[in-house]
PDB file of C-alpha atoms (C1' of nucleotides) in Angstrom:
ATOM      1  CA  UNK A 391     145.874 189.520  99.921  1.00  0.00           C
ATOM      2  CA  UNK A 392     143.986 187.716 101.744  1.00  0.00           C
ATOM      3  CA  UNK A 393     143.822 184.461 102.975  1.00  0.00           C
ATOM      4  CA  UNK A 394     140.795 182.313 104.766  1.00  0.00           C
ATOM      5  CA  UNK A 395     141.153 179.040 106.616  1.00  0.00           C
ATOM      6  CA  UNK A 396     138.390 176.639 108.104  1.00  0.00           C
ATOM      7  CA  UNK A 397     138.748 173.937 110.428  1.00  0.00           C
ATOM      8  CA  UNK A 398     136.053 171.754 112.614  1.00  0.00           C
ATOM      9  CA  UNK A 399     137.768 171.767 115.599  1.00  0.00           C
ATOM     10  CA  UNK A 400     135.341 170.026 118.006  1.00  0.00           C
ATOM     11  CA  UNK A 401     135.776 172.253 121.580  1.00  0.00           C
ATOM     12  CA  UNK A 402     137.553 176.034 121.224  1.00  0.00           C
ATOM     13  CA  UNK A 403     138.115 175.560 124.439  1.00  0.00           C
ATOM     14  CA  UNK A 404     139.499 172.247 124.990  1.00  0.00           C
ATOM     15  CA  UNK A 405     141.778 173.081 121.844  1.00  0.00           C
ATOM     16  CA  UNK A 406     142.888 176.494 122.591  1.00  0.00           C
ATOM     17  CA  UNK A 407     146.389 175.764 123.076  1.00  0.00           C
ATOM     18  CA  UNK A 408     146.687 174.359 118.956  1.00  0.00           C
ATOM     19  CA  UNK A 409     144.649 176.875 118.044  1.00  0.00           C
ATOM     20  CA  UNK A 410     147.017 178.874 119.061  1.00  0.00           C
ATOM     21  CA  UNK A 411     149.627 177.068 117.762  1.00  0.00           C
ATOM     22  CA  UNK A 412     148.092 176.895 114.121  1.00  0.00           C
ATOM     23  CA  UNK A 413     147.847 180.821 114.285  1.00  0.00           C
ATOM     24  CA  UNK A 414     151.553 181.560 115.052  1.00  0.00           C
ATOM     25  CA  UNK A 415     152.194 178.674 112.754  1.00  0.00           C
ATOM     26  CA  UNK A 416     149.764 179.937 109.516  1.00  0.00           C
ATOM     27  CA  UNK A 417     148.367 182.888 110.660  1.00  0.00           C
ATOM     28  CA  UNK A 418     145.755 183.044 108.347  1.00  0.00           C
ATOM     29  CA  UNK A 419     143.575 186.623 107.762  1.00  0.00           C
ATOM     30  CA  UNK A 420     140.154 184.867 108.358  1.00  0.00           C
ATOM     31  CA  UNK A 421     139.693 181.946 110.772  1.00  0.00           C
ATOM     32  CA  UNK A 422     136.460 179.747 110.753  1.00  0.00           C
ATOM     33  CA  UNK A 423     136.015 177.222 113.769  1.00  0.00           C
ATOM     34  CA  UNK A 424     132.802 174.949 113.632  1.00  0.00           C
ATOM     35  CA  UNK A 425     131.758 172.533 116.302  1.00  0.00           C
ATOM     36  CA  UNK A 426     132.870 175.523 119.414  1.00  0.00           C
ATOM     37  CA  UNK A 427     130.614 173.491 121.324  1.00  0.00           C
ATOM     38  CA  UNK A 428     129.794 176.712 124.089  1.00  0.00           C
ATOM     39  CA  UNK A 429     128.174 179.031 124.326  1.00  0.00           C
ATOM     40  CA  UNK A 430     129.562 182.657 123.092  1.00  0.00           C
ATOM     41  CA  UNK A 431     130.378 183.535 126.734  1.00  0.00           C
ATOM     42  CA  UNK A 432     132.895 180.511 127.007  1.00  0.00           C
ATOM     43  CA  UNK A 433     134.774 181.080 123.863  1.00  0.00           C
ATOM     44  CA  UNK A 434     138.239 182.006 123.926  1.00  0.00           C
ATOM     45  CA  UNK A 435     137.655 185.323 123.114  1.00  0.00           C
ATOM     46  CA  UNK A 436     140.255 186.779 124.919  1.00  0.00           C
ATOM     47  CA  UNK A 437     142.760 184.948 123.599  1.00  0.00           C
ATOM     48  CA  UNK A 438     142.370 184.731 120.185  1.00  0.00           C
ATOM     49  CA  UNK A 439     142.176 188.246 120.359  1.00  0.00           C
ATOM     50  CA  UNK A 440     145.539 189.018 122.496  1.00  0.00           C
ATOM     51  CA  UNK A 441     146.998 186.595 118.782  1.00  0.00           C
ATOM     52  CA  UNK A 442     145.305 189.715 116.761  1.00  0.00           C
ATOM     53  CA  UNK A 443     142.151 187.980 116.070  1.00  0.00           C
ATOM     54  CA  UNK A 444     140.308 190.984 117.243  1.00  0.00           C
ATOM     55  CA  UNK A 445     137.242 190.705 115.140  1.00  0.00           C
ATOM     56  CA  UNK A 446     135.222 188.092 115.702  1.00  0.00           C
ATOM     57  CA  UNK A 447     131.733 186.709 115.099  1.00  0.00           C
ATOM     58  CA  UNK A 448     130.580 183.720 116.609  1.00  0.00           C
ATOM     59  CA  UNK A 449     127.604 181.826 116.986  1.00  0.00           C
ATOM     60  CA  UNK A 450     126.817 179.650 119.759  1.00  0.00           C
ATOM     61  CA  UNK A 451     125.405 177.119 122.551  1.00  0.00           C
ATOM     62  CA  UNK A 452     125.441 174.768 125.125  1.00  0.00           C
ATOM     63  CA  UNK A 453     127.532 171.466 124.816  1.00  0.00           C
ATOM     64  CA  UNK A 454     127.014 170.992 121.352  1.00  0.00           C
ATOM     65  CA  UNK A 455     127.706 172.715 117.312  1.00  0.00           C
ATOM     66  CA  UNK A 456     128.263 176.175 117.419  1.00  0.00           C
ATOM     67  CA  UNK A 457     130.877 177.989 114.651  1.00  0.00           C
ATOM     68  CA  UNK A 458     132.925 181.157 115.010  1.00  0.00           C
ATOM     69  CA  UNK A 459     134.497 183.194 112.851  1.00  0.00           C
ATOM     70  CA  UNK A 460     137.568 184.924 113.854  1.00  0.00           C
ATOM     71  CA  UNK A 461     139.777 187.710 111.768  1.00  0.00           C
ATOM     72  CA  UNK A 462     142.566 189.989 111.858  1.00  0.00           C
ATOM     73  CA  UNK A 463     141.168 192.239 109.268  1.00  0.00           C
ATOM     74  CA  UNK A 464     137.973 194.043 109.765  1.00  0.00           C
ATOM     75  CA  UNK A 465     134.994 192.042 109.476  1.00  0.00           C
ATOM     76  CA  UNK A 466     130.950 192.669 110.192  1.00  0.00           C
ATOM     77  CA  UNK A 467     128.250 190.595 110.861  1.00  0.00           C
ATOM     78  CA  UNK A 468     125.739 190.381 108.438  1.00  0.00           C
ATOM     79  CA  UNK A 469     123.284 187.002 109.323  1.00  0.00           C
ATOM     80  CA  UNK A 470     122.954 184.454 111.404  1.00  0.00           C
ATOM     81  CA  UNK A 471     120.834 181.330 109.081  1.00  0.00           C
ATOM     82  CA  UNK A 472     118.642 178.396 111.457  1.00  0.00           C
ATOM     83  CA  UNK A 473     118.544 176.093 107.848  1.00  0.00           C
ATOM     84  CA  UNK A 474     117.979 173.882 110.388  1.00  0.00           C
ATOM     85  CA  UNK A 475     114.856 175.091 111.643  1.00  0.00           C
ATOM     86  CA  UNK A 476     115.738 173.694 115.134  1.00  0.00           C
ATOM     87  CA  UNK A 477     117.422 176.732 116.650  1.00  0.00           C
ATOM     88  CA  UNK A 478     120.974 175.465 116.834  1.00  0.00           C
ATOM     89  CA  UNK A 479     123.453 177.487 116.053  1.00  0.00           C
ATOM     90  CA  UNK A 480     125.165 175.772 112.870  1.00  0.00           C
ATOM     91  CA  UNK A 481     125.818 179.809 110.257  1.00  0.00           C
ATOM     92  CA  UNK A 482     127.484 182.846 110.699  1.00  0.00           C
ATOM     93  CA  UNK A 483     128.022 184.665 107.975  1.00  0.00           C
ATOM     94  CA  UNK A 484     130.250 187.915 107.813  1.00  0.00           C
ATOM     95  CA  UNK A 485     130.968 190.645 105.143  1.00  0.00           C
ATOM     96  CA  UNK A 486     135.051 191.262 105.158  1.00  0.00           C
ATOM     97  CA  UNK A 487     135.441 195.384 105.211  1.00  0.00           C
ATOM     98  CA  UNK A 488     137.542 197.049 102.231  1.00  0.00           C
ATOM     99  CA  UNK A 489     137.759 194.003 100.008  1.00  0.00           C
ATOM    100  CA  UNK A 490     135.994 194.101  97.222  1.00  0.00           C
ATOM    101  CA  UNK A 491     135.583 191.574  93.995  1.00  0.00           C
ATOM    102  CA  UNK A 492     133.284 193.121  91.080  1.00  0.00           C
ATOM    103  CA  UNK A 493     133.021 196.777  93.199  1.00  0.00           C
ATOM    104  CA  UNK A 494     131.233 194.708  96.133  1.00  0.00           C
ATOM    105  CA  UNK A 495     132.417 193.736  99.603  1.00  0.00           C
ATOM    106  CA  UNK A 496     133.265 190.356  99.729  1.00  0.00           C
ATOM    107  CA  UNK A 497     131.619 187.530 102.416  1.00  0.00           C
ATOM    108  CA  UNK A 498     132.608 184.840 104.211  1.00  0.00           C
ATOM    109  CA  UNK A 499     129.784 182.352 105.118  1.00  0.00           C
ATOM    110  CA  UNK A 500     131.371 180.119 107.993  1.00  0.00           C
ATOM    111  CA  UNK A 501     128.562 177.103 108.310  1.00  0.00           C
ATOM    112  CA  UNK A 502     128.239 173.502 110.389  1.00  0.00           C
ATOM    113  CA  UNK A 503     126.023 171.111 108.096  1.00  0.00           C
ATOM    114  CA  UNK A 504     124.053 168.205 110.559  1.00  0.00           C
ATOM    115  CA  UNK A 505     126.106 165.394 110.206  1.00  0.00           C
ATOM    116  CA  UNK A 506     122.733 163.091 110.057  1.00  0.00           C
ATOM    117  CA  UNK A 507     122.492 160.593 112.229  1.00  0.00           C
ATOM    118  CA  UNK A 508     123.417 157.041 111.012  1.00  0.00           C
ATOM    119  CA  UNK A 509     120.439 155.469 109.057  1.00  0.00           C
ATOM    120  CA  UNK A 510     120.114 156.880 105.388  1.00  0.00           C
ATOM    121  CA  UNK A 511     116.172 157.308 105.493  1.00  0.00           C
ATOM    122  CA  UNK A 512     114.515 160.156 106.740  1.00  0.00           C
ATOM    123  CA  UNK A 513     111.210 158.016 107.730  1.00  0.00           C
ATOM    124  CA  UNK A 514     113.605 156.055 109.817  1.00  0.00           C
ATOM    125  CA  UNK A 515     115.894 158.744 110.976  1.00  0.00           C
ATOM    126  CA  UNK A 516     114.946 162.056 111.205  1.00  0.00           C
ATOM    127  CA  UNK A 517     118.055 163.057 111.013  1.00  0.00           C
ATOM    128  CA  UNK A 518     118.994 162.308 108.097  1.00  0.00           C
ATOM    129  CA  UNK A 519     115.398 164.578 107.361  1.00  0.00           C
ATOM    130  CA  UNK A 520     116.993 167.346 108.519  1.00  0.00           C
ATOM    131  CA  UNK A 521     120.280 167.148 106.961  1.00  0.00           C
ATOM    132  CA  UNK A 522     119.052 166.905 103.341  1.00  0.00           C
ATOM    133  CA  UNK A 523     116.139 170.115 104.376  1.00  0.00           C
ATOM    134  CA  UNK A 524     119.209 172.023 106.074  1.00  0.00           C
ATOM    135  CA  UNK A 525     120.806 171.956 102.497  1.00  0.00           C
ATOM    136  CA  UNK A 526     117.381 172.839 100.582  1.00  0.00           C
ATOM    137  CA  UNK A 527     117.101 176.079 102.381  1.00  0.00           C
ATOM    138  CA  UNK A 528     120.984 176.692 102.238  1.00  0.00           C
ATOM    139  CA  UNK A 529     119.728 176.275  98.145  1.00  0.00           C
ATOM    140  CA  UNK A 530     117.364 178.386  98.629  1.00  0.00           C
ATOM    141  CA  UNK A 531     119.943 180.504  99.788  1.00  0.00           C
ATOM    142  CA  UNK A 532     122.194 180.383  97.536  1.00  0.00           C
ATOM    143  CA  UNK A 533     120.174 181.448  94.317  1.00  0.00           C
ATOM    144  CA  UNK A 534     119.271 184.997  96.147  1.00  0.00           C
ATOM    145  CA  UNK A 535     122.570 185.520  96.190  1.00  0.00           C
ATOM    146  CA  UNK A 536     124.070 188.894  94.492  1.00  0.00           C
ATOM    147  CA  UNK A 537     127.159 189.102  96.155  1.00  0.00           C
ATOM    148  CA  UNK A 538     130.890 187.632  95.896  1.00  0.00           C
ATOM    149  CA  UNK A 539     131.168 184.834  98.702  1.00  0.00           C
ATOM    150  CA  UNK A 540     133.056 181.891 100.179  1.00  0.00           C
ATOM    151  CA  UNK A 541     130.954 179.269 101.568  1.00  0.00           C
ATOM    152  CA  UNK A 542     133.448 177.027 104.063  1.00  0.00           C
ATOM    153  CA  UNK A 543     133.228 174.651 106.956  1.00  0.00           C
ATOM    154  CA  UNK A 544     132.368 171.182 107.533  1.00  0.00           C
ATOM    155  CA  UNK A 545     129.983 169.944 104.803  1.00  0.00           C
ATOM    156  CA  UNK A 546     129.342 166.360 106.398  1.00  0.00           C
ATOM    157  CA  UNK A 547     129.085 165.378 103.081  1.00  0.00           C
ATOM    158  CA  UNK A 548     132.422 163.696 100.629  1.00  0.00           C
ATOM    159  CA  UNK A 549     130.821 163.866  97.932  1.00  0.00           C
ATOM    160  CA  UNK A 550     133.852 162.661  94.866  1.00  0.00           C
ATOM    161  CA  UNK A 551     135.053 159.018  95.097  1.00  0.00           C
ATOM    162  CA  UNK A 552     138.486 160.258  95.576  1.00  0.00           C
ATOM    163  CA  UNK A 553     136.451 162.027  98.613  1.00  0.00           C
ATOM    164  CA  UNK A 554     136.799 158.831 100.549  1.00  0.00           C
ATOM    165  CA  UNK A 555     138.692 156.088 101.579  1.00  0.00           C
ATOM    166  CA  UNK A 556     136.739 153.407  99.924  1.00  0.00           C
ATOM    167  CA  UNK A 557     133.716 154.084  97.392  1.00  0.00           C
ATOM    168  CA  UNK A 558     131.940 150.848  97.932  1.00  0.00           C
ATOM    169  CA  UNK A 559     131.944 150.412 100.905  1.00  0.00           C
ATOM    170  CA  UNK A 560     130.517 153.896 101.854  1.00  0.00           C
ATOM    171  CA  UNK A 561     128.140 154.283  99.350  1.00  0.00           C
ATOM    172  CA  UNK A 562     125.376 153.528 102.465  1.00  0.00           C
ATOM    173  CA  UNK A 563     127.182 154.634 104.900  1.00  0.00           C
ATOM    174  CA  UNK A 564     126.101 158.851 106.277  1.00  0.00           C
ATOM    175  CA  UNK A 565     128.140 160.911 104.248  1.00  0.00           C
ATOM    176  CA  UNK A 566     128.321 159.500 101.190  1.00  0.00           C
ATOM    177  CA  UNK A 567     125.244 158.007  99.977  1.00  0.00           C
ATOM    178  CA  UNK A 568     124.234 159.485  96.245  1.00  0.00           C
ATOM    179  CA  UNK A 569     120.769 160.982  97.729  1.00  0.00           C
ATOM    180  CA  UNK A 570     123.623 163.423  99.384  1.00  0.00           C
ATOM    181  CA  UNK A 571     125.483 164.111  96.952  1.00  0.00           C
ATOM    182  CA  UNK A 572     122.883 165.141  94.398  1.00  0.00           C
ATOM    183  CA  UNK A 573     121.248 167.280  97.059  1.00  0.00           C
ATOM    184  CA  UNK A 574     125.285 168.850  97.289  1.00  0.00           C
ATOM    185  CA  UNK A 575     125.275 169.136  93.548  1.00  0.00           C
ATOM    186  CA  UNK A 576     121.703 170.925  93.392  1.00  0.00           C
ATOM    187  CA  UNK A 577     122.954 173.544  96.065  1.00  0.00           C
ATOM    188  CA  UNK A 578     126.475 174.145  94.219  1.00  0.00           C
ATOM    189  CA  UNK A 579     124.030 174.426  90.441  1.00  0.00           C
ATOM    190  CA  UNK A 580     122.223 177.127  92.289  1.00  0.00           C
ATOM    191  CA  UNK A 581     124.703 179.293  92.349  1.00  0.00           C
ATOM    192  CA  UNK A 582     127.523 178.343  90.332  1.00  0.00           C
ATOM    193  CA  UNK A 583     129.803 177.396  93.434  1.00  0.00           C
ATOM    194  CA  UNK A 584     133.744 176.920  92.589  1.00  0.00           C
ATOM    195  CA  UNK A 585     135.383 174.008  94.600  1.00  0.00           C
ATOM    196  CA  UNK A 586     138.805 175.582  95.120  1.00  0.00           C
ATOM    197  CA  UNK A 587     139.387 172.447  97.033  1.00  0.00           C
ATOM    198  CA  UNK A 588     139.057 170.581  93.731  1.00  0.00           C
ATOM    199  CA  UNK A 589     140.668 173.014  91.795  1.00  0.00           C
ATOM    200  CA  UNK A 590     143.731 172.788  93.504  1.00  0.00           C
ATOM    201  CA  UNK A 591     143.850 169.067  94.286  1.00  0.00           C
ATOM    202  CA  UNK A 592     142.280 167.588  91.224  1.00  0.00           C
ATOM    203  CA  UNK A 593     140.467 164.162  91.393  1.00  0.00           C
ATOM    204  CA  UNK A 594     141.103 161.908  91.548  1.00  0.00           C
ATOM    205  CA  UNK A 595     144.119 162.552  94.039  1.00  0.00           C
ATOM    206  CA  UNK A 596     143.603 161.716  97.403  1.00  0.00           C
ATOM    207  CA  UNK A 597     141.838 164.774  99.455  1.00  0.00           C
ATOM    208  CA  UNK A 598     140.939 163.316 103.242  1.00  0.00           C
ATOM    209  CA  UNK A 599     140.023 166.488 105.700  1.00  0.00           C
ATOM    210  CA  UNK A 600     138.959 163.869 108.739  1.00  0.00           C
ATOM    211  CA  UNK A 601     139.628 160.907 110.451  1.00  0.00           C
ATOM    212  CA  UNK A 602     137.938 159.073 112.866  1.00  0.00           C
ATOM    213  CA  UNK A 603     139.362 158.907 116.277  1.00  0.00           C
ATOM    214  CA  UNK A 604     138.107 155.486 116.729  1.00  0.00           C
ATOM    215  CA  UNK A 605     140.557 153.945 113.638  1.00  0.00           C
ATOM    216  CA  UNK A 606     143.769 153.356 116.092  1.00  0.00           C
ATOM    217  CA  UNK A 607     146.914 154.668 113.229  1.00  0.00           C
ATOM    218  CA  UNK A 608     145.262 157.427 110.851  1.00  0.00           C
ATOM    219  CA  UNK A 609     147.998 157.448 108.679  1.00  0.00           C
ATOM    220  CA  UNK A 610     148.555 153.906 108.221  1.00  0.00           C
ATOM    221  CA  UNK A 611     145.324 153.206 108.011  1.00  0.00           C
ATOM    222  CA  UNK A 612     143.938 156.511 106.198  1.00  0.00           C
ATOM    223  CA  UNK A 613     140.728 155.597 106.208  1.00  0.00           C
ATOM    224  CA  UNK A 614     139.850 159.106 106.217  1.00  0.00           C
ATOM    225  CA  UNK A 615     137.028 162.479 104.057  1.00  0.00           C
ATOM    226  CA  UNK A 616     136.712 165.081 102.618  1.00  0.00           C
ATOM    227  CA  UNK A 617     133.899 166.303 104.551  1.00  0.00           C
ATOM    228  CA  UNK A 618     135.464 169.948 104.756  1.00  0.00           C
ATOM    229  CA  UNK A 619     134.940 172.280 101.970  1.00  0.00           C
ATOM    230  CA  UNK A 620     136.127 175.653 100.353  1.00  0.00           C
ATOM    231  CA  UNK A 621     133.090 176.836  97.988  1.00  0.00           C
ATOM    232  CA  UNK A 622     133.372 180.043  96.514  1.00  0.00           C
ATOM    233  CA  UNK A 623     131.327 182.082  93.578  1.00  0.00           C
ATOM    234  CA  UNK A 624     132.961 182.013  90.582  1.00  0.00           C
ATOM    235  CA  UNK A 625     134.352 185.405  90.690  1.00  0.00           C
ATOM    236  CA  UNK A 626     135.870 184.919  93.714  1.00  0.00           C
ATOM    237  CA  UNK A 627     137.553 181.525  93.045  1.00  0.00           C
ATOM    238  CA  UNK A 628     139.441 182.942  89.939  1.00  0.00           C
ATOM    239  CA  UNK A 629     140.940 184.841  92.708  1.00  0.00           C
ATOM    240  CA  UNK A 630     141.973 182.058  94.205  1.00  0.00           C
ATOM    241  CA  UNK A 631     146.397 181.716  93.941  1.00  0.00           C
ATOM    242  CA  UNK A 632     146.590 179.370  96.671  1.00  0.00           C
ATOM    243  CA  UNK A 633     144.898 175.351  98.606  1.00  0.00           C
ATOM    244  CA  UNK A 634     146.499 173.842 100.903  1.00  0.00           C
ATOM    245  CA  UNK A 635     146.076 170.812 104.057  1.00  0.00           C
ATOM    246  CA  UNK A 636     147.525 170.901 107.117  1.00  0.00           C
ATOM    247  CA  UNK A 637     147.579 166.812 107.759  1.00  0.00           C
ATOM    248  CA  UNK A 638     150.000 166.983 109.968  1.00  0.00           C
ATOM    249  CA  UNK A 639     147.246 168.640 112.840  1.00  0.00           C
ATOM    250  CA  UNK A 640     145.493 165.293 112.622  1.00  0.00           C
ATOM    251  CA  UNK A 641     148.497 164.307 115.054  1.00  0.00           C
ATOM    252  CA  UNK A 642     148.855 167.470 116.980  1.00  0.00           C
ATOM    253  CA  UNK A 643     148.631 167.061 121.128  1.00  0.00           C
ATOM    254  CA  UNK A 644     144.695 166.443 121.563  1.00  0.00           C
ATOM    255  CA  UNK A 645     143.431 166.824 117.785  1.00  0.00           C
ATOM    256  CA  UNK A 646     140.558 167.755 116.712  1.00  0.00           C
ATOM    257  CA  UNK A 647     139.205 164.609 114.613  1.00  0.00           C
ATOM    258  CA  UNK A 648     139.276 167.072 111.554  1.00  0.00           C
ATOM    259  CA  UNK A 649     142.658 169.027 110.091  1.00  0.00           C
ATOM    260  CA  UNK A 650     142.403 172.573 108.593  1.00  0.00           C
ATOM    261  CA  UNK A 651     142.286 173.524 105.447  1.00  0.00           C
ATOM    262  CA  UNK A 652     143.308 177.294 104.024  1.00  0.00           C
ATOM    263  CA  UNK A 653     142.781 179.410 100.270  1.00  0.00           C
ATOM    264  CA  UNK A 654     144.971 182.721  99.624  1.00  0.00           C
ATOM    265  CA  UNK A 655     142.971 185.075  97.864  1.00  0.00           C
ATOM    266  CA  UNK A 656     144.354 188.064  95.419  1.00  0.00           C
ATOM    267  CA  UNK A 657     142.243 190.628  96.250  1.00  0.00           C
TER     268      UNK A 657
ATOM    269  C1'  DA B 172     133.918 149.135 110.764  1.00  0.00           C
ATOM    270  C1'  DT B 173     127.299 151.182 113.741  1.00  0.00           C
ATOM    271  C1'  DG B 174     132.024 151.295 117.114  1.00  0.00           C
ATOM    272  C1'  DC B 175     137.489 149.976 119.553  1.00  0.00           C
ATOM    273  C1'  DC B 176     137.353 157.247 120.642  1.00  0.00           C
ATOM    274  C1'  DG B 177     136.478 161.514 122.623  1.00  0.00           C
ATOM    275  C1'  DG B 178     133.497 165.421 123.549  1.00  0.00           C
ATOM    276  C1'  DT B 179     129.745 168.217 126.852  1.00  0.00           C
ATOM    277  C1'  DG B 180     126.351 168.402 131.010  1.00  0.00           C
ATOM    278  C1'  DT B 181     125.562 166.297 135.067  1.00  0.00           C
ATOM    279  C1'  DC B 182     127.471 163.634 138.815  1.00  0.00           C
ATOM    280  C1'  DA B 183     127.400 157.615 136.597  1.00  0.00           C
ATOM    281  C1'  DC B 184     126.290 157.857 133.252  1.00  0.00           C
ATOM    282  C1'  DA B 185     123.134 159.981 128.588  1.00  0.00           C
ATOM    283  C1'  DC B 186     124.161 162.103 124.419  1.00  0.00           C
ATOM    284  C1'  DC B 187     126.424 163.053 120.252  1.00  0.00           C
ATOM    285  C1'  DG B 188     129.857 162.852 116.742  1.00  0.00           C
ATOM    286  C1'  DA B 189     130.414 160.397 110.707  1.00  0.00           C
TER     287       DA B 189
END
DNA sequence: ATGCCGGTGTCACACCGA
């Protein structure tokens, strides 16, 4: 049994109390955090180790972005890709020690895809181009993968109509534009990734993982999007036995605007 | 719904999120 969770935490330091609450409540074997918003030496490593998450791979930077994978089962950091080619901390890849699928140790890649700015036009908005380029480099990486891999994190794209509160209203909003969805589809096809979330909560059922801070009464208005994902190699995904969301976490004290997702595997 | 919120960093604001 191996359980893996992903959560865009929007500051690991500010939200240490709810990280601890989550780990004590759900106790996944591995937790992948995005937007830790700190440098590696500022990450609350000791507090998480005290809860049993002593194996850690942290890729941070000052103030923004940053990812960390913490685990209570042994992991080995294997890569940090700079898929945006600008030095930002948006990926860390680990191997899970002695957990095999098809005779090979499984890998978990934790990624924070760039948001992409406001305007969905790479001529007017360089950040949008950087987001697409990031995904193209991820796709090149995926083509060469030869180990069972789980890639999780904030993809900052809600690909399906049922992944957003209003498909038509969001067609020109970055995160749900056709060009982003097509670019993500090319990534998916490059490795045959299985969208584990949608294997368990099937389209067209509502499935959101993020609600803006700006919309009051998030539960009433429910203007959410599915920006966070857990995608696995086919043979790895076949071992998934369960998948769930923790919507209640959006109402915790000083909440993140994202909620945690977790998948259990028979490994 | 281009923001009514909410992070960080440096010191009243900028910049970022999506």
